Tab-separated table of C-alpha atoms in Angstrom:
chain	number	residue	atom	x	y	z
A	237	UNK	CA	168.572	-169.211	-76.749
A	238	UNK	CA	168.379	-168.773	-80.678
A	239	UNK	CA	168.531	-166.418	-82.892
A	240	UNK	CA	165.075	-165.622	-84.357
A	241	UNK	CA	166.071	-162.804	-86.913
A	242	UNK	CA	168.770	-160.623	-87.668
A	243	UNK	CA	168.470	-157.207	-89.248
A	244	UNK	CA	170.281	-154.191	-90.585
A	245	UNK	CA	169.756	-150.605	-91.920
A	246	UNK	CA	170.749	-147.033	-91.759
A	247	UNK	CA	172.645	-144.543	-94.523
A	248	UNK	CA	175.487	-146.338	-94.665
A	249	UNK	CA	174.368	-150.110	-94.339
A	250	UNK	CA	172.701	-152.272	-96.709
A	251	UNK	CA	169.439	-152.622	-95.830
A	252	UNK	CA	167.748	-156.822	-94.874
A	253	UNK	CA	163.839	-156.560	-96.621
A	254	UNK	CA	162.612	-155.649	-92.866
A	255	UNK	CA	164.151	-152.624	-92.652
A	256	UNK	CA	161.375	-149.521	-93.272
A	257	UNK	CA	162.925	-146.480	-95.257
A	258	UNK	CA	161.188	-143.781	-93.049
A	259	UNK	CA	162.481	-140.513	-91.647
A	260	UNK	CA	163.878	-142.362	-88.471
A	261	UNK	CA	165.120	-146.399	-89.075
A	262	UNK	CA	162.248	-148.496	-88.561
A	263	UNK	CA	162.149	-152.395	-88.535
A	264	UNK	CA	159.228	-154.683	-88.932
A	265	UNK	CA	159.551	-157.102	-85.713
A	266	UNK	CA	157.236	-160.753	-86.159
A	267	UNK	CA	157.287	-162.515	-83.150
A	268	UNK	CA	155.981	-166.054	-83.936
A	269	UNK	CA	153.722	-166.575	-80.304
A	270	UNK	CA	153.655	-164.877	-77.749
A	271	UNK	CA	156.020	-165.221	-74.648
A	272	UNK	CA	159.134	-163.377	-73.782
A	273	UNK	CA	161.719	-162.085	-76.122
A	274	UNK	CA	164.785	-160.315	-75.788
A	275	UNK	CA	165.940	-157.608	-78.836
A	276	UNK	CA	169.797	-156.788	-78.658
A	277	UNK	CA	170.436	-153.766	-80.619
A	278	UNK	CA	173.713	-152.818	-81.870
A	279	UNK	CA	174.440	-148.916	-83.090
A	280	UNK	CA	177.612	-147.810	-85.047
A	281	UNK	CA	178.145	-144.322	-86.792
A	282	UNK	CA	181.152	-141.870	-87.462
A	283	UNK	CA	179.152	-138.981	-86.610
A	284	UNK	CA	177.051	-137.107	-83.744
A	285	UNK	CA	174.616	-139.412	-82.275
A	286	UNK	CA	171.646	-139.053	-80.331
A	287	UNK	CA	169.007	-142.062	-80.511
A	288	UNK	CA	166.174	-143.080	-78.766
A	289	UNK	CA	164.686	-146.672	-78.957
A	290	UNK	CA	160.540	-146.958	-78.876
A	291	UNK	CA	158.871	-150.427	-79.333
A	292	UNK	CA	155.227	-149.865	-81.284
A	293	UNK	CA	151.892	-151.635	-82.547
A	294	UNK	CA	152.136	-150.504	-85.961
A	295	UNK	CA	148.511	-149.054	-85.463
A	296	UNK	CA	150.178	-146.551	-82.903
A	297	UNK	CA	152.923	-145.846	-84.420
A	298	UNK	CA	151.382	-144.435	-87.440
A	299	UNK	CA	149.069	-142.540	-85.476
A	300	UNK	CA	151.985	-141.202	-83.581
A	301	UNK	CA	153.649	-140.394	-87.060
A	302	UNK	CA	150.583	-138.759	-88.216
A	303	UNK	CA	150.809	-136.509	-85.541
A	304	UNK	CA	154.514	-135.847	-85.515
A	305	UNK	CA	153.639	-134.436	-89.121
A	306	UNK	CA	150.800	-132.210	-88.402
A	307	UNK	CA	153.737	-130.665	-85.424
A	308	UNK	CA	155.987	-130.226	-87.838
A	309	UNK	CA	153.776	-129.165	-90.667
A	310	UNK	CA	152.958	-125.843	-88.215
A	311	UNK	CA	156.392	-125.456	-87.505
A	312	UNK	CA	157.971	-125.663	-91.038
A	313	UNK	CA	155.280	-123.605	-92.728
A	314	UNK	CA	156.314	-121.057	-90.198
A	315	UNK	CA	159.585	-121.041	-91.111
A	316	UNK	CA	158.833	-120.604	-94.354
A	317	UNK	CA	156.432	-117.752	-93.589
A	318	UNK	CA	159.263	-116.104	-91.770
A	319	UNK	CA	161.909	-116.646	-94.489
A	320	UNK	CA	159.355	-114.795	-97.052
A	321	UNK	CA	158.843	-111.282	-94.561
A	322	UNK	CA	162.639	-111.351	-94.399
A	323	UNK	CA	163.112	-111.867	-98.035
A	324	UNK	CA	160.288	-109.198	-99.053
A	325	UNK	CA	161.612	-106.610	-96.094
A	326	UNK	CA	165.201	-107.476	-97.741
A	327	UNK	CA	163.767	-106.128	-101.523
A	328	UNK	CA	161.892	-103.475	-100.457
A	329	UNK	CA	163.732	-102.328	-97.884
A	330	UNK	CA	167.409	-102.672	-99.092
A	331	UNK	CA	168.576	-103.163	-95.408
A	332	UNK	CA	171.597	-105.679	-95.425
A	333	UNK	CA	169.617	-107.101	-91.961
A	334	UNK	CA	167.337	-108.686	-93.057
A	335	UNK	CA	169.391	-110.916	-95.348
A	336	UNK	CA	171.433	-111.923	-92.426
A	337	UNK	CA	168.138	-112.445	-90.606
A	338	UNK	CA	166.635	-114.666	-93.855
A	339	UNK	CA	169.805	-116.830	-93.544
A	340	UNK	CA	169.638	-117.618	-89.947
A	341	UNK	CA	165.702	-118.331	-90.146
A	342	UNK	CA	166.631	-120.715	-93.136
A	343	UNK	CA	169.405	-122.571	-91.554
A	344	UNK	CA	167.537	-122.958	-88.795
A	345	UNK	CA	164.959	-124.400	-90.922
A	346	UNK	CA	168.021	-126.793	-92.713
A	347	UNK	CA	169.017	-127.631	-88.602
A	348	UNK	CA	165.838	-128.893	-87.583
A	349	UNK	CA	165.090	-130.993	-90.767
A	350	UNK	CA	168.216	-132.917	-90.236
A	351	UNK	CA	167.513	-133.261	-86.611
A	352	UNK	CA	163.898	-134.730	-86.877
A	353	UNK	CA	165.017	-136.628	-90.587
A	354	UNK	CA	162.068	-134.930	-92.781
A	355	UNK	CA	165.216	-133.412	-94.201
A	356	UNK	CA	167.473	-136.923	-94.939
A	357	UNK	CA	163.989	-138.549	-96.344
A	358	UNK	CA	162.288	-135.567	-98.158
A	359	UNK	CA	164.693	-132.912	-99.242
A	360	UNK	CA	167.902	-134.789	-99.780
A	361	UNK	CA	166.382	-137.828	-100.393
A	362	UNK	CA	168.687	-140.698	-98.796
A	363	UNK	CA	172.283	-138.433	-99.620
A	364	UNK	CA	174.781	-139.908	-97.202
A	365	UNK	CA	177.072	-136.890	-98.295
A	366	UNK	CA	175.144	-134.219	-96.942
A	367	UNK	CA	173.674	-136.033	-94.442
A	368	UNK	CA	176.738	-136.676	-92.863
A	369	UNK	CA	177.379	-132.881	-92.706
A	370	UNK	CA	174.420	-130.897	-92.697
A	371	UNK	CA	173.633	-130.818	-89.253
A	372	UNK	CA	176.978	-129.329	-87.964
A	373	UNK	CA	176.747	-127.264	-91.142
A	374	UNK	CA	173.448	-125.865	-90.425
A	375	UNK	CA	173.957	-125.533	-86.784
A	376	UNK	CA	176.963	-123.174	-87.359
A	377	UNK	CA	175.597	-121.276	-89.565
A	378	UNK	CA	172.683	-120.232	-88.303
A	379	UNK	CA	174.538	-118.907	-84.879
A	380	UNK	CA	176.702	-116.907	-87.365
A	381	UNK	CA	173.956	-115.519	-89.453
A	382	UNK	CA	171.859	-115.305	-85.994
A	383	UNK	CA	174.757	-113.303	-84.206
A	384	UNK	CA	175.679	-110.905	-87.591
A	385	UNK	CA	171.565	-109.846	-87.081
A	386	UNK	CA	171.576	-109.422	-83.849
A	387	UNK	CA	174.750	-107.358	-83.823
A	388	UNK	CA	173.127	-105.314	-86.633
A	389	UNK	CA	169.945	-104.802	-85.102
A	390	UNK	CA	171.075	-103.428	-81.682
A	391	UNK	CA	173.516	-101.324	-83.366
A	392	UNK	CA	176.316	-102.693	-81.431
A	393	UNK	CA	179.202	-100.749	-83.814
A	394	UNK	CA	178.373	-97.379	-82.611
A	395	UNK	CA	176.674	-98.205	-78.922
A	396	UNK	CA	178.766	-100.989	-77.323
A	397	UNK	CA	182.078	-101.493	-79.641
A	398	UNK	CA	183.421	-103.609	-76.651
A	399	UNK	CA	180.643	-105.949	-77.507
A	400	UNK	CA	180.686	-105.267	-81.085
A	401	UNK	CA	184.259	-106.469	-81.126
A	402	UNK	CA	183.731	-109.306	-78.815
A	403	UNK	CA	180.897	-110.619	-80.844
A	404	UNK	CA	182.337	-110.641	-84.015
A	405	UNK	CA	185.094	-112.778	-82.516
A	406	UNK	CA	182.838	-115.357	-81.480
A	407	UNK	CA	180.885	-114.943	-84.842
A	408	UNK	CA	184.234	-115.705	-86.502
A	409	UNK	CA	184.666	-118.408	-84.525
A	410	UNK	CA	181.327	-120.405	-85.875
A	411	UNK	CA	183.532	-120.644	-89.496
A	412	UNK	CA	185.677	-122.850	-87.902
A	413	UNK	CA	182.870	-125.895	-87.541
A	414	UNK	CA	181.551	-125.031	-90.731
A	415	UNK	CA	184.873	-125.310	-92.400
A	416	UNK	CA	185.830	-128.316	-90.999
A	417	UNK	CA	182.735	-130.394	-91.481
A	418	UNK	CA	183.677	-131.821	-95.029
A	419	UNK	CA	187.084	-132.871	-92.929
A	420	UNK	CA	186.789	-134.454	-89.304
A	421	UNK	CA	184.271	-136.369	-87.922
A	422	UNK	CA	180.892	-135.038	-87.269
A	423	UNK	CA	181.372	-136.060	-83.080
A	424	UNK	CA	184.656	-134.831	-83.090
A	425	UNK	CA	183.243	-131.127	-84.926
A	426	UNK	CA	180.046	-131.411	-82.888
A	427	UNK	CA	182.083	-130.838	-79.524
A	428	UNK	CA	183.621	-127.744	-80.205
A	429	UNK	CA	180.135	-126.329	-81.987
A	430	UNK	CA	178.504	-127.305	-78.725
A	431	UNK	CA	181.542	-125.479	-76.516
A	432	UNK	CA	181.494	-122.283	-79.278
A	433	UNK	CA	177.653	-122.305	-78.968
A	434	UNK	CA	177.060	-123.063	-75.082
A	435	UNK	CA	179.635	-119.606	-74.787
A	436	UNK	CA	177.718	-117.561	-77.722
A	437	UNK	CA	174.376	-118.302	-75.599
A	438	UNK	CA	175.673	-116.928	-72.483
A	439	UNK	CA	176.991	-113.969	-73.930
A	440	UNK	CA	173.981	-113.268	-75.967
A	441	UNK	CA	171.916	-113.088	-72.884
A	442	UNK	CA	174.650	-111.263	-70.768
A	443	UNK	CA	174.781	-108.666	-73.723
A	444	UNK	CA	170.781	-108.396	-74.796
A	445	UNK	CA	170.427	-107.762	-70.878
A	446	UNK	CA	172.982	-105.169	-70.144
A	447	UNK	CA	171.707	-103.348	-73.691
A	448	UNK	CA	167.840	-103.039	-71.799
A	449	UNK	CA	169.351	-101.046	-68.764
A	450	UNK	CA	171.503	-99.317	-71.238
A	451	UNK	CA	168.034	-97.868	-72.512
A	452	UNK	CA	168.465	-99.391	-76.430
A	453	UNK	CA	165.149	-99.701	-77.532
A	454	UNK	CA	165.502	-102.862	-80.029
A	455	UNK	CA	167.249	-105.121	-76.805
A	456	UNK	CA	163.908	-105.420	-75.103
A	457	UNK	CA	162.229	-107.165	-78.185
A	458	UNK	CA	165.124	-109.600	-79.009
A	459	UNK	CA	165.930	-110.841	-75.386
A	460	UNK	CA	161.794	-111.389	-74.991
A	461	UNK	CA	162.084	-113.498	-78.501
A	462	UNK	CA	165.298	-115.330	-78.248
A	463	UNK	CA	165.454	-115.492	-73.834
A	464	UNK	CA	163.388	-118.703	-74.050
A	465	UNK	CA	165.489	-120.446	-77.612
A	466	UNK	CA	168.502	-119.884	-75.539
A	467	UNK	CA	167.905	-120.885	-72.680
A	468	UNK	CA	166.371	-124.460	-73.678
A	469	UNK	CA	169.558	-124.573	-75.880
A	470	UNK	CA	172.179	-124.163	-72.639
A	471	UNK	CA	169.812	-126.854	-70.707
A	472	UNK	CA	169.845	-129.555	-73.718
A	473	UNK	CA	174.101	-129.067	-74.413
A	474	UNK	CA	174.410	-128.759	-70.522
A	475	UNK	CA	172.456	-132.075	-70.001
A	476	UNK	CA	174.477	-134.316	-72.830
């Protein structure tokens, strides 16, 4: 066997002429007749890393793309909707909440941008600095932000202070990843967000639950609107 082509790319790599600059790393494969090829792929990085391989026509995979940014058109434009009724109830409203609320909605925003790489290729544009860090970053943040509204909202301080107490602790603990980013590897970082997280989740539902018997009338709305986000979150860390 021979070697037919060799090619490299990625944030830290210089990049062959094959290699497409998209939101994911994309090379141009010419096979010169047809027959049976083999591709051996090789994948190096310092940080967290989750990739999956696809093979595509380039016909399909731009009609795949086109649809992958009509998704996540919807789904940032919400966020963005959501970010404004926080930031307009926060002016109007004076209510310290809603800030916390507006931060969590935006670094969730940050989070998923960095996960599905509109963030690396639109907002960022190619910065292997904060590439390399945003996605712990953002994930701990937006648990802290996420937990100081929700502790807020149910009025923890003066109807639960066992759980007011316990989660501020765990909110705390969210400062560590976020503090250590800039510092340690992402995968090494990435473990104990996933641990910190995995814990915060169960809690969250333990508490929102025992807060609906306890007759608060603001537990009822946020377990029906977060029940579903955290659960899909303990499946996807429990199945890594």
């Amino acid at each position: 066997p021979r070697i037919l082509e060799h090619q490299t790319g990625g944030d830290h790599q210089v990049q062959t002429a094959e290699f497409q600059r998209t939101r994911y790393p994309l090379f141009k494969l010419d096979f010169p007749q047809s027959g049976r090829y083999s591709i051996l792929l090789r994948i190096e990085s310092a940080s967290a890393l989750m990739f999956q391989f696809n093979l595509h026509y380039a016909d399909q995979y731009y009609q795949a793309e086109i649809r992958s940014q009509v998704f996540y058109g919807v789904y940032f434009g919400v966020i963005l909707v959501l970010a404004y009724f926080n930031l307009m109830l926060l002016v109007y409203l004076r209510e310290r909440t809603f800030l916390h609320n507006l931060f969590f909605v935006i670094f969730i925003g940050i989070y998923q941008a960095a996960l599905s790489g509109f963030g690396n290729h639109y907002l960022w544009c190619d910065s292997v600095l904060i590439n390399d860090h945003v996605m712990v970053f953002s994930g701990a943040a937006s648990f802290f932000f996420g937990g100081l509204f929700a502790v807020q909202f149910l009025e923890l301080k003066t109807r639960t202070p066992f759980f007011y107490r316990l989660a501020n602790i765990l909110m705390a603990g969210f400062t560590v990843p976020m503090l250590l980013t800039p510092f340690v590897a992402e995968h090494v970082v990435i473990q104990v967000l996933q641990l910190l997280a995995l814990a915060t989740a169960v809690f969250a539902i333990a508490m929102m639950i025992h807060q609906v018997y306890a007759r608060n009338p603001w537990a009822l709305y946020l377990l029906l609107g977060w029940s579903v986000t955290i659960s899909g979150y303990c499946i996807y860390v429990a199945s890594m």
